[in-house]
Coordinates of C-alpha atoms and ligand atoms in Angstrom, one line a residue:
X4 CA 96.5 -8.9 190.5
X5 CA 93.1 -9.7 189.0
X6 CA 93.7 -13.4 189.4
X7 CA 91.0 -13.3 192.2
X8 CA 88.4 -13.0 189.6
X9 CA 89.7 -15.1 186.7
X10 CA 91.0 -18.0 188.8
X11 CA 88.2 -18.4 191.3
X12 CA 89.1 -20.4 194.3
X13 CA 86.7 -21.6 196.9
X14 CA 87.6 -20.0 200.2
X15 CA 85.5 -20.4 203.4
X16 CA 84.5 -17.3 205.1
X17 CA 87.1 -15.9 207.5
X18 CA 86.0 -13.8 210.3
X19 CA 88.4 -11.5 212.1
X20 CA 86.8 -9.7 215.0
X21 CA 88.7 -6.6 216.1
X22 CA 85.9 -4.5 217.6
X23 CA 86.4 -1.3 219.3
X24 CA 86.8 -1.7 223.0
X25 CA 87.5 -5.5 222.7
X26 CA 90.9 -5.2 221.2
X27 CA 92.9 -5.6 224.3
X28 CA 93.3 -9.3 223.9
X29 CA 96.0 -7.9 221.6
X30 CA 99.2 -9.8 222.2
X31 CA 101.3 -7.0 220.7
X32 CA 102.8 -4.0 222.5
X33 CA 101.1 -0.8 223.5
X34 CA 102.6 2.3 221.9
X35 CA 102.1 5.8 223.2
X36 CA 101.5 8.4 220.5
X37 CA 101.3 12.2 221.2
X38 CA 100.4 14.5 218.3
X39 CA 100.9 18.2 218.5
X40 CA 98.6 19.9 216.0
X41 CA 98.7 23.3 217.6
X42 CA 100.5 24.6 214.5
X43 CA 97.7 23.2 212.2
X44 CA 97.4 26.6 210.2
X45 CA 101.1 26.2 209.2
X46 CA 100.2 22.7 208.0
X47 CA 103.1 21.0 210.0
X48 CA 102.4 18.5 212.7
X49 CA 104.6 16.9 215.3
X50 CA 104.4 13.5 216.8
X51 CA 106.2 11.5 219.4
X52 CA 105.9 7.7 219.8
X53 CA 107.1 5.5 222.6
X54 CA 107.7 2.1 221.1
X55 CA 108.6 -1.0 223.2
X56 CA 111.8 -2.5 221.8
X57 CA 114.6 -4.9 222.2
X58 CA 118.3 -4.5 221.6
X59 CA 119.1 -5.2 218.0
X60 CA 117.5 -3.9 214.7
X61 CA 114.0 -2.5 215.2
X62 CA 112.1 -2.4 211.9
X63 CA 109.4 0.3 211.6
X64 CA 106.9 1.0 208.9
X65 CA 105.1 4.2 207.9
X66 CA 101.6 3.3 206.7
X67 CA 101.7 2.7 202.9
X68 CA 98.5 1.0 201.7
X69 CA 95.7 3.0 203.2
X70 CA 92.3 1.2 203.6
X71 CA 89.7 2.7 201.4
X72 CA 92.2 4.5 199.2
X73 CA 93.0 1.3 197.2
X74 CA 96.6 2.1 196.6
X75 CA 100.0 2.7 198.2
X76 CA 99.0 6.3 199.0
X77 CA 100.7 6.9 202.4
X78 CA 102.3 10.4 202.2
X79 CA 105.9 9.2 202.6
X80 CA 107.4 12.3 200.9
X81 CA 105.9 14.5 203.6
X82 CA 107.4 12.4 206.6
X83 CA 110.1 14.6 207.9
X84 CA 112.0 15.4 211.2
X85 CA 112.8 11.7 211.9
X86 CA 114.8 11.2 215.1
X87 CA 115.1 8.1 217.3
X88 CA 116.5 8.0 220.8
X89 CA 116.8 5.4 223.6
X90 CA 117.8 6.2 227.1
X91 CA 118.4 9.8 226.0
X92 CA 120.9 8.8 223.3
X93 CA 120.3 9.4 219.6
X94 CA 120.1 6.2 217.5
X95 CA 121.3 5.4 214.0
X96 CA 118.6 4.7 211.4
X97 CA 118.4 3.7 207.8
X98 CA 115.7 3.6 205.2
X99 CA 115.2 0.2 203.5
X100 CA 116.8 0.0 200.2
X101 CA 113.8 -1.8 198.7
X102 CA 111.0 -0.1 200.4
X103 CA 111.0 3.6 201.1
X104 CA 108.3 3.2 203.8
X105 CA 110.5 1.0 206.0
X106 CA 113.1 2.2 208.6
X107 CA 115.7 0.1 210.4
X108 CA 116.7 1.5 213.8
X109 CA 119.7 0.1 215.8
X110 CA 118.7 -0.3 219.4
X111 CA 121.7 -0.5 221.9
X112 CA 122.0 -3.1 224.6
X113 CA 120.1 -2.4 227.8
X114 CA 117.3 -0.4 226.2
X115 CA 113.7 -1.5 226.0
X116 CA 112.0 1.5 224.5
X117 CA 112.7 3.7 221.5
X118 CA 111.3 7.2 221.3
X119 CA 110.6 8.2 217.8
X120 CA 110.0 11.9 216.9
X121 CA 108.6 12.8 213.4
X122 CA 107.1 15.8 211.7
X123 CA 104.4 15.5 209.1
X124 CA 105.0 18.5 206.7
X125 CA 101.6 18.2 205.1
X126 CA 100.8 19.6 201.5
X127 CA 100.7 23.4 201.1
X128 CA 99.1 23.3 197.6
X129 CA 96.9 21.0 195.6
X130 CA 98.4 17.5 194.9
X131 CA 96.5 14.5 193.7
X132 CA 95.6 12.3 196.6
X133 CA 93.1 11.6 199.3
X134 CA 94.0 11.8 203.0
X135 CA 97.5 12.7 201.9
X136 CA 96.1 15.7 200.3
X137 CA 95.4 19.3 201.6
X138 CA 94.0 18.7 205.1
X139 CA 94.7 21.9 207.1
X140 CA 93.6 25.5 206.8
X141 CA 93.7 28.6 209.0
X142 CA 90.5 27.4 210.7
X143 CA 90.3 23.6 210.6
X144 CA 92.3 20.3 210.4
X145 CA 91.3 16.8 209.5
X146 CA 93.6 14.3 211.4
X147 CA 94.3 11.1 209.6
X148 CA 96.4 9.2 212.2
X149 CA 98.3 7.1 209.5
X150 CA 100.0 10.2 208.4
X151 CA 101.4 10.7 212.0
X152 CA 102.8 7.5 213.2
X153 CA 105.1 4.5 212.6
X154 CA 104.5 0.9 213.7
X155 CA 106.7 -2.0 214.4
X156 CA 107.1 -4.9 211.9
X157 CA 105.9 -8.4 213.0
X158 CA 102.4 -7.6 214.2
X159 CA 99.0 -7.4 212.5
X160 CA 97.6 -3.9 213.0
X161 CA 94.7 -5.5 215.0
X162 CA 97.3 -6.7 217.7
X163 CA 99.1 -3.4 218.1
X164 CA 97.5 -1.0 220.8
X165 CA 97.8 2.7 220.5
X166 CA 97.2 5.2 223.3
X167 CA 96.9 8.5 221.6
X168 CA 96.8 12.2 222.7
X169 CA 96.1 15.2 220.4
X170 CA 96.8 18.7 221.1
X171 CA 94.8 21.2 219.0
X172 CA 95.0 25.0 218.6
X173 CA 93.4 26.8 221.5
X174 CA 89.7 27.2 221.2
X175 CA 89.2 24.5 218.5
X176 CA 86.4 21.9 218.9
X177 CA 86.5 18.3 217.5
X178 CA 84.5 15.4 216.3
X179 CA 85.5 11.8 216.0
X180 CA 84.2 8.2 216.5
X181 CA 87.2 7.5 218.8
X182 CA 86.3 7.3 222.5
X183 CA 87.6 10.3 224.4
X184 CA 89.0 9.2 227.7
X185 CA 89.5 12.7 229.0
X186 CA 90.1 16.4 227.8
X187 CA 92.1 18.9 229.6
X188 CA 92.1 22.4 227.8
X189 CA 93.1 21.8 224.2
X190 CA 94.6 18.3 224.8
X191 CA 92.5 15.2 224.2
X192 CA 93.4 11.8 225.5
X193 CA 91.7 8.9 223.6
X194 CA 91.1 5.5 225.1
X195 CA 93.6 3.0 223.8
X196 CA 92.5 1.2 220.6
X197 CA 94.1 -1.2 218.1
X198 CA 96.2 0.4 215.4
X199 CA 93.5 -0.8 213.0
X200 CA 90.8 1.2 214.7
X201 CA 93.1 4.3 215.3
X202 CA 93.7 4.6 211.5
X203 CA 90.0 3.9 211.0
X204 CA 89.2 6.9 213.4
X205 CA 90.0 10.2 211.9
X206 CA 89.3 13.4 213.9
X207 CA 88.0 16.7 212.4
X208 CA 88.8 19.8 214.4
X209 CA 88.4 23.6 213.9
X210 CA 87.0 26.8 215.2
X211 CA 83.7 26.4 213.6
X212 CA 82.1 23.0 214.3
X213 CA 78.5 22.0 214.5
X214 CA 77.2 18.8 215.9
X215 CA 73.8 17.5 214.6
X216 CA 72.4 14.4 216.2
X217 CA 70.8 12.1 213.5
X218 CA 69.1 9.7 215.8
X219 CA 66.7 10.0 218.8
X220 CA 68.5 10.3 222.1
X221 CA 67.7 6.8 223.2
X222 CA 68.7 5.2 219.9
X223 CA 71.2 2.3 219.9
X224 CA 73.5 2.7 218.1
X225 CA 73.5 6.5 217.9
X226 CA 74.6 8.4 214.8
X227 CA 75.6 12.1 214.6
X228 CA 76.8 14.5 211.9
X229 CA 79.9 16.6 212.9
X230 CA 80.6 19.5 210.5
X231 CA 83.6 21.6 210.5
X232 CA 83.9 24.7 208.2
X233 CA 86.1 27.6 207.2
X234 CA 83.4 29.9 208.3
X235 CA 80.4 30.1 210.8
X236 CA 78.1 31.0 207.8
X237 CA 78.8 27.7 206.0
X238 CA 77.2 25.8 208.8
X239 CA 73.8 27.6 208.5
X240 CA 72.2 25.1 206.2
X241 CA 68.4 25.0 205.9
X242 CA 66.7 22.5 208.4
X243 CA 65.8 20.1 205.4
X244 CA 69.5 19.3 204.9
X245 CA 69.8 17.8 208.5
X246 CA 66.4 16.2 208.0
X247 CA 67.7 14.3 204.9
X248 CA 70.7 13.0 206.8
X249 CA 68.2 11.8 209.6
X250 CA 66.2 10.0 206.9
X251 CA 69.4 8.5 205.5
X252 CA 70.3 6.8 208.8
X253 CA 66.8 5.4 209.0
X254 CA 66.6 4.3 205.4
X255 CA 70.0 2.6 205.6
X256 CA 68.8 0.7 208.7
X257 CA 65.8 -0.4 206.7
X258 CA 67.8 -1.5 203.7
X259 CA 70.4 -3.6 205.6
X260 CA 68.4 -4.6 208.7
X261 CA 71.4 -4.4 210.9
X262 CA 74.2 -1.9 211.8
X263 CA 77.9 -2.8 212.4
X264 CA 79.1 0.1 214.5
X265 CA 78.6 1.3 218.1
X266 CA 78.5 5.0 217.5
X267 CA 78.6 6.5 213.9
X268 CA 80.0 10.0 213.2
X269 CA 79.7 11.6 209.7
X270 CA 82.7 13.9 209.7
X271 CA 82.1 16.5 207.1
X272 CA 84.5 19.3 206.2
X273 CA 83.4 22.4 204.4
X274 CA 86.4 24.1 202.8
X275 CA 87.7 25.3 199.4
X276 CA 91.3 24.7 200.6
X277 CA 91.3 21.0 201.4
X278 CA 91.4 18.0 199.1
X279 CA 87.8 17.0 198.1
X280 CA 86.8 13.3 198.5
X281 CA 85.1 10.9 200.9
X282 CA 86.9 8.2 202.8
X283 CA 85.0 5.5 204.6
X284 CA 85.5 4.0 208.0
X285 CA 83.6 1.5 210.2
X286 CA 82.2 4.1 212.5
X287 CA 82.8 7.4 210.6
X288 CA 83.5 8.9 207.3
X289 CA 85.9 11.7 206.3
X290 CA 84.1 13.7 203.6
X291 CA 85.3 17.0 202.2
X292 CA 83.4 19.3 200.0
X293 CA 83.5 23.0 199.1
X294 CA 82.8 25.5 201.9
X295 CA 79.3 26.7 200.7
X296 CA 78.2 23.2 199.6
X297 CA 75.3 23.0 202.2
X298 CA 74.1 26.6 202.0
X299 CA 74.1 27.0 198.1
X300 CA 71.5 25.2 196.1
X301 CA 73.9 24.2 193.4
X302 CA 76.4 22.9 196.1
X303 CA 73.6 20.7 197.6
X304 CA 72.8 19.3 194.2
X305 CA 76.4 18.5 193.3
X306 CA 77.4 16.9 196.6
X307 CA 74.2 14.9 197.2
X308 CA 75.1 11.2 197.1
X309 CA 78.5 11.6 198.8
X310 CA 77.5 11.0 202.4
X311 CA 75.0 8.1 201.5
X312 CA 77.9 6.5 199.6
X313 CA 80.4 6.8 202.4
X314 CA 77.8 5.6 205.0
X315 CA 77.0 2.5 202.9
X316 CA 80.6 1.6 203.2
X317 CA 80.2 0.9 206.9
X318 CA 78.4 -2.2 205.6
X319 CA 79.9 -2.7 202.2
X320 CA 83.7 -2.3 202.3
X321 CA 84.3 -2.2 206.1
X322 CA 82.1 -5.0 207.6
X323 CA 82.0 -7.1 204.4
X324 CA 85.3 -6.8 202.5
X325 CA 86.9 -8.7 199.6
X326 CA 89.2 -11.3 201.0
X327 CA 92.2 -10.1 199.0
X328 CA 91.7 -6.5 200.1
X329 CA 91.6 -7.4 203.9
X330 CA 95.3 -7.2 204.5
X331 CA 96.8 -7.7 208.0
X332 CA 98.7 -4.4 208.0
X333 CA 99.5 -1.4 205.9
X334 CA 102.6 -2.8 204.2
X335 CA 101.0 -5.8 202.5
X336 CA 99.8 -4.9 199.0
X337 CA 96.0 -4.9 198.5
X338 CA 94.4 -6.5 195.5
X339 CA 91.5 -4.5 194.0
X340 CA 89.8 -6.9 191.6
X341 CA 86.6 -7.0 193.6
X342 CA 86.1 -3.2 193.7
X343 CA 83.1 -3.7 191.4
X344 CA 81.3 -4.8 194.6
X345 CA 83.2 -2.7 197.1
X346 CA 82.8 0.5 195.2
X347 CA 80.3 -0.3 192.4
X348 CA 77.6 -1.6 194.6
X349 CA 78.3 1.1 197.2
X350 CA 77.7 3.7 194.4
X351 CA 74.4 2.1 193.4
X352 CA 73.2 1.8 197.0
X353 CA 74.4 5.3 197.8
X354 CA 72.5 6.7 195.0
X355 CA 69.5 4.8 196.0
X356 CA 69.6 6.0 199.6
X357 CA 70.2 9.6 198.3
X358 CA 66.8 9.3 196.7
X359 CA 65.1 7.3 199.4
X360 CA 66.3 9.8 202.1
X361 CA 65.0 12.9 200.0
X362 CA 68.6 14.2 199.6
X363 CA 67.8 13.9 195.9
X364 CA 64.5 14.4 194.5
X365 CA 63.3 11.6 192.2
X366 CA 64.0 13.9 189.2
X367 CA 67.5 14.9 190.5
X368 CA 68.2 11.1 191.1
X369 CA 67.1 10.4 187.4
X370 CA 69.3 13.3 186.1
X371 CA 72.4 11.9 188.0
X372 CA 71.7 8.5 186.6
X373 CA 71.4 10.0 183.0
X374 CA 74.7 11.6 183.4
X375 CA 76.3 8.3 184.3
X376 CA 74.5 6.4 181.6
X377 CA 75.5 9.0 178.9
X378 CA 79.1 9.2 180.0
X379 CA 79.6 5.3 180.1
X380 CA 77.6 5.0 176.8
X381 CA 80.2 7.2 175.1
X382 CA 83.3 5.9 176.9
X383 CA 85.8 5.3 174.0
X384 CA 88.1 3.3 176.3
X385 CA 85.6 0.5 176.7
X386 CA 86.8 -0.7 173.3
X387 CA 90.2 -1.8 174.7
X388 CA 89.6 -1.9 178.4
X389 CA 87.0 -3.9 180.2
X390 CA 85.3 -3.0 183.5
X391 CA 87.4 -5.7 185.4
X392 CA 90.6 -4.0 184.4
X393 CA 89.5 -0.5 185.7
X394 CA 89.3 -2.3 189.1
X395 CA 92.5 -4.3 188.8
X396 CA 94.6 -1.4 187.6
X397 CA 93.6 1.1 190.2
X398 CA 96.5 0.9 192.7
X399 CA 98.9 2.1 190.0
X400 CA 96.5 4.2 187.8
X401 CA 94.3 6.1 190.1
X402 CA 96.3 9.4 190.0
X403 CA 96.3 9.5 186.2
X404 CA 95.6 13.0 184.7
X405 CA 92.3 14.1 183.2
X406 CA 93.9 14.3 179.7
X407 CA 92.9 11.1 177.7
X408 CA 90.7 9.9 180.6
X409 CA 87.9 9.0 178.2
X410 CA 90.2 6.7 176.2
X411 CA 92.3 5.5 179.1
X412 CA 89.2 5.0 181.3
X413 CA 89.1 6.2 184.8
X414 CA 87.7 4.7 188.0
X415 CA 84.8 3.3 185.9
X416 CA 84.1 0.5 188.4
X417 CA 82.1 3.2 190.3
X418 CA 79.9 4.6 187.5
X419 CA 79.6 1.8 184.9
X420 CA 78.9 -0.5 188.0
X421 CA 75.9 1.7 189.0
X422 CA 74.4 0.6 185.7
X423 CA 75.3 -3.0 186.2
X424 CA 73.9 -3.3 189.8
X425 CA 70.8 -1.6 188.6
X426 CA 70.6 -4.3 186.0
X427 CA 71.1 -6.9 188.6
X428 CA 68.3 -5.3 190.7
X429 CA 66.0 -5.3 187.7
X430 CA 66.7 -8.8 186.9
X431 CA 65.9 -9.9 190.5
X432 CA 62.6 -8.0 190.3
X433 CA 61.8 -9.5 186.9
X434 CA 62.6 -13.0 188.0
X435 CA 60.4 -12.7 191.0
X436 CA 56.8 -11.8 190.2
X437 CA 57.8 -9.7 187.2
X438 CA 58.8 -6.8 189.4
X439 CA 55.4 -6.2 190.8
X440 CA 54.4 -6.0 194.5
X441 CA 55.8 -8.7 196.6
X442 CA 58.8 -9.1 194.2
X443 CA 62.3 -9.6 195.6
X444 CA 64.9 -7.0 195.0
X445 CA 68.5 -6.1 195.7
X446 CA 67.2 -5.0 199.1
X447 CA 66.8 -8.7 200.0
X448 CA 70.5 -9.3 198.9
X449 CA 71.6 -6.4 201.1
X450 CA 69.8 -8.0 204.1
X451 CA 71.4 -11.5 203.5
X452 CA 74.9 -10.2 202.7
X453 CA 75.2 -7.3 205.0
X454 CA 72.6 -7.7 207.6
X455 CA 72.1 -9.3 211.1
X456 CA 73.4 -9.6 213.6
X457 CA 74.2 -6.0 214.5
X458 CA 77.3 -5.4 216.6
X459 CA 80.6 -3.5 217.0
X460 CA 83.0 -3.2 214.0
X461 CA 84.3 -6.5 212.6
X462 CA 85.5 -7.8 209.2
X463 CA 83.7 -10.6 207.4
X464 CA 85.5 -11.3 204.1
X465 CA 83.9 -12.5 200.8
X466 CA 84.9 -13.8 197.4
X467 CA 83.3 -13.7 193.9
X468 CA 81.6 -17.0 194.7
X469 CA 80.0 -15.7 197.9
X470 CA 78.5 -12.7 195.8
X471 CA 77.1 -15.2 193.2
X472 CA 75.8 -17.7 195.7
X473 CA 73.9 -14.9 197.7
X474 CA 72.4 -13.5 194.4
X475 CA 71.2 -17.1 193.7
X476 CA 69.7 -17.3 197.2
X477 CA 67.6 -14.2 196.4
X478 CA 66.6 -15.2 192.8
X479 CA 68.0 -18.2 190.9
X480 CA 69.6 -17.0 187.7
X481 CA 72.9 -17.4 185.8
X482 CA 74.6 -14.7 188.0
X483 CA 78.1 -16.2 187.3
X484 CA 77.5 -15.7 183.6
X485 CA 76.0 -12.3 184.1
X486 CA 79.0 -10.9 186.0
X487 CA 81.5 -12.6 183.8
X488 CA 79.9 -10.9 180.8
X489 CA 79.5 -7.5 182.5
X490 CA 83.1 -7.5 183.7
X491 CA 84.7 -8.5 180.4
X492 CA 82.4 -6.8 178.0
X493 CA 83.9 -4.3 175.6
X494 CA 80.9 -2.5 174.2
X495 CA 81.1 -0.5 172.1
X496 CA 78.1 1.0 173.9
X497 CA 77.4 1.1 177.6
X498 CA 75.5 -1.5 179.6
X499 CA 72.1 0.1 179.5
X500 CA 69.9 -3.1 179.7
X501 CA 69.1 -2.5 183.4
X502 CA 68.1 1.2 182.8
X503 CA 65.9 0.2 179.9
X504 CA 64.5 -2.8 182.0
X505 CA 63.7 -0.4 184.7
X506 CA 61.1 1.5 182.5
X507 CA 63.3 4.5 181.4
X508 CA 65.2 5.3 178.2
X509 CA 68.2 7.5 177.7
X510 CA 67.5 10.4 175.4
X511 CA 69.3 13.6 174.5
X512 CA 67.9 17.0 173.8
X513 CA 69.3 20.6 173.7
X514 CA 68.2 21.6 177.2
X515 CA 70.6 20.8 180.0
X516 CA 69.2 19.4 183.3
X517 CA 69.5 21.5 186.5
X518 CA 72.2 19.1 187.4
X519 CA 74.0 19.5 184.1
X520 CA 73.8 23.3 184.5
X521 CA 75.2 23.1 188.1
X522 CA 78.0 20.8 187.0
X523 CA 79.0 23.0 184.1
X524 CA 78.9 26.2 186.3
X525 CA 80.9 24.7 189.1
X526 CA 83.4 23.0 186.8
X527 CA 83.7 26.1 184.4
X528 CA 83.1 23.5 181.7
X529 CA 81.8 23.7 178.0
X530 CA 80.3 20.2 177.8
X531 CA 80.1 19.0 174.2
X532 CA 80.7 15.4 175.3
X533 CA 77.7 13.9 173.5
X534 CA 77.6 16.3 170.5
X535 CA 81.2 16.7 169.3
X536 CA 83.0 14.5 171.8
X537 CA 84.7 17.5 173.3
X538 CA 85.2 18.7 176.9
X539 CA 86.8 22.1 177.3
X540 CA 87.0 24.8 180.0
X541 CA 85.3 28.1 179.6
X542 CA 88.7 29.5 178.9
X543 CA 88.9 27.2 175.8
X544 CA 91.5 24.8 177.2
X545 CA 90.6 21.4 175.8
X546 CA 90.5 18.9 178.8
X547 CA 89.7 15.7 176.8
X548 CA 88.2 14.5 173.6
X549 CA 86.3 11.2 172.8
X550 CA 88.2 9.0 170.3
X551 CA 86.1 8.4 167.2
X552 CA 83.9 11.5 167.6
X553 CA 84.0 14.7 165.5
X554 CA 86.4 16.8 167.5
X555 CA 89.0 14.1 167.7
X556 CA 88.6 13.2 164.0
X557 CA 89.1 16.9 163.2
X558 CA 92.5 16.9 164.9
X559 CA 91.7 18.3 168.4
X560 CA 93.2 16.8 171.5
X561 CA 93.7 17.4 175.2
X562 CA 96.3 20.2 176.0
X563 CA 95.2 22.4 173.0
X564 CA 93.3 25.6 173.4
X565 CA 90.4 27.0 171.4
X566 CA 91.0 30.7 171.0
X567 CA 88.3 31.6 168.4
X568 CA 85.0 30.4 167.2
X569 CA 83.7 31.4 163.7
X570 CA 86.3 34.3 163.8
X571 CA 85.4 35.7 167.2
X572 CA 87.3 35.3 170.5
X573 CA 86.3 32.1 172.3
X574 CA 83.8 32.3 175.2
X575 CA 81.2 30.0 176.5
X576 CA 78.5 32.2 174.8
X577 CA 80.2 32.3 171.4
X578 CA 80.7 28.5 171.5
X579 CA 77.1 27.8 172.4
X580 CA 75.8 30.3 169.8
X581 CA 77.9 28.7 167.1
X582 CA 76.7 25.1 167.9
X583 CA 73.1 26.3 167.9
X584 CA 73.5 28.2 164.7
X585 CA 75.3 25.3 162.9
X586 CA 72.1 23.3 163.2
X587 CA 70.4 25.3 160.5
X588 CA 73.4 26.1 158.5
X589 CA 75.5 24.0 156.0
X590 CA 78.7 25.8 157.1
X591 CA 81.1 24.1 159.4
X592 CA 81.9 25.5 162.8
X593 CA 85.3 27.1 162.3
X594 CA 87.7 27.2 165.3
X595 CA 91.2 28.7 165.7
X596 CA 93.1 26.2 167.9
X597 CA 96.4 27.0 169.6
X598 CA 98.8 24.0 170.1
X599 CA 102.5 24.2 171.4
X600 CA 102.8 28.0 170.2
X601 CA 101.2 27.3 166.7
X602 CA 97.7 28.4 165.6
X603 CA 95.6 26.3 163.3
X604 CA 92.1 26.5 161.8
X605 CA 90.0 23.5 162.5
X606 CA 86.6 22.9 160.9
X607 CA 83.9 20.9 162.6
X608 CA 81.2 19.8 160.1
X609 CA 78.6 19.3 162.8
X610 CA 74.9 20.2 162.6
X611 CA 73.3 18.1 165.3
X612 CA 72.9 20.9 167.9
X613 CA 73.7 20.6 171.6
X614 CA 73.1 17.3 173.4
X615 CA 72.2 16.8 177.0
X616 CA 71.1 13.5 178.5
X617 CA 67.8 12.8 180.2
X618 CA 65.8 9.7 181.2
X619 CA 62.4 9.5 179.5
X620 CA 59.7 7.2 180.7
X621 CA 59.0 4.1 178.6
X622 CA 55.4 3.5 179.1
X623 CA 55.6 0.0 177.6
X624 CA 57.3 -1.3 180.7
X625 CA 56.7 -1.2 184.5
X626 CA 58.4 1.7 186.3
X627 CA 60.8 -0.2 188.5
X628 CA 63.2 2.8 188.9
X629 CA 60.6 4.9 190.8
X630 CA 60.0 1.8 192.9
X631 CA 63.7 1.5 193.6
X632 CA 64.1 5.2 194.6
X633 CA 61.0 5.2 196.9
X634 CA 61.5 5.6 200.6
X635 CA 60.8 2.4 202.6
Ligands
ZN21 ZN1 83.6 4.4 198.0

C-alpha cells in the first residue's frame, strides 16, 4: 500500500460506465433478494436470496470492503442464521479457512438454483464502525444492503443484477435513490439494479419521515432531502435550514458545472441511538446525527458541513475515484493512498459549500477553520508520521481508540488536507492576477476535473499524475513538488501557509468561540489542548495528552482521572477557575490524579491562561478567504 504515490505509474484514464437503468447489459446472473425488516425495532433482519447456480461448489462472498468506508468493514460477525437449500434439500456449507467472508456451498447434481437464508443480527449497543454500527431504533431503520446479502464469486459487482424487495414495519415510510417499481402495503419492490448500485442505494425508513424538495419541480436532475427521526418534533426545523440545503444544491452546481446523478436524495437520520457518520453514494448519502441536531442551535452549528461534504462526494469519490480504490467487487482490497484527494479535497470543498450555502455564517466558517488549524498545528504525531501515511494506514487503523490519538494521529487526511487544499487554492489565486478579480481558483480545477458532461452515475478513475496535470492546466506551478512536500512533511508545526496567504492569522485568546463552546458542551469536554496539552472529560477522565506539552511532561496520560484541583473536588468550574487564577500567581496548579487505583499529586507550573483559537484578519494581505467563502 502507498506505492501508488511513491512509485507513480502513468495510467490512461479508464472509464467504467454502470449507470442506473443501463446495467442490464450485465452478463452475470440476476439474483432475487427479499429482505424482511418488519422486526426492525428488535434489530434483527431476515433475508432470502435465490441465486442461479450449477452443480459443484458455489462460492459466495459476504461484502467485506465497503465503498466509502475505506476498509474491510463488512459486519461479518453479525451474519447469522445461514442456511442453504436447493430443490427443498438442505445443502452443506463451509467457511473459507483463509477468508472468513467467503462461503463454499455444495450444489447437488440436477440443481440450478440455491436458496440462501440469512439473518443480520445488527448491533444492539455502540460499537466502532459506520454502516455496520447501530442502525435501528424503535422508530426507524437505515437499510444498507451490503449487510443483508451474499453474492457469487466470479463476477464484478457491475455485472450482477439484484431484484430486491423490502418489507417494513406497518405504517413506516421510506426514502431512497433506488427506483421503486411498486409498493403494496408495507412491501416495496425495487426495479432491478446492478449489485454496485444496490449497495450504493441505502434506504431510510421510519414512522417519522419528512420529504423536502431541494430543487424546483421542473429541475433536471432533481434533488430532495429525506429526513427520518426518532420523534416528530425533531423534524420541525426552522425554514432557513431547508433553504440552506436548497442553496447547497445550487452552489454545488455552480462550483462543478455538471451533475453525475439522475435523482439525488440526501438521506438524513436524526437519532441518539444510531452510529453517527456520513457515508457517500452516487445518488444519495446516508448521514446520521443526533435527534435534535436540526432544531437546536448548538446542533445546527456542530453538524453544519456534514451534508455538504457527503454531497461533494457525488463528484469527488464516486464519479471521480482513485484508480486503486475503484475495485471490481467487495472482496478485492482497496488502496487508500489517494484519500488526500478523495477525502481531503471533499473536506475543503464541503466547508467551502457550507459557507457559500449559508449553512455556516462566514464567522462560523472561520471558527471551524481555526479549530482545524489549531488542532493540526499542535499534532505531536506529525513528528513521526506524515500526511501520506495517515491515508495509507487507514484500512487497518481507522478504528483506533481516542487514547493517544494526538501522538498516533487519526484520520488527518481530512483536516490537515483542508489546510493544504486551501493552500493550493491560494497559490492558484496568487499565480493568476494576484488573487484579484478575474483570477483563477480551485473552482476552475473543479470544473475541469469533475465537470461536464452531466449524466447518470459512472466512475472515471484518476491517478496522482492526473491531479497534478489538471492543476497545471489551471495555473502552471510546481504542483508535483508542492504535493510531494505536503504529503511527506513532518512539521513540527502545521501547514498554515495557505491560511496565512488567504489574509488571516491563527491566534489564541481566553474566549472560546461559539463553536468551541458548543463543541465542549456537546462533548462534555475540558479543552486545555492548546494551553496545557490536555483533553479531559467534565468528569476528570483524561482522554488524551499532547506529547511534549506541560500535562504530558508532568506525567499525565490518557486513562488517568483528575479527581481534585488545588485541593478541591474536580469539576469543569474548579478547573477553569484554577487555570485563570494561575495566570496571576506564581504557584503551580496542583492536581490529584488517580491511576490504576493509586493517587498522586501532579503540579502543573503553567501561567499562560486559557487558549482558544481564532482567525484574525491580516490587513497586509488581500482577503482571499472571504472571497472563497462567498456565494457564487
Ligand atoms: Zn468523506
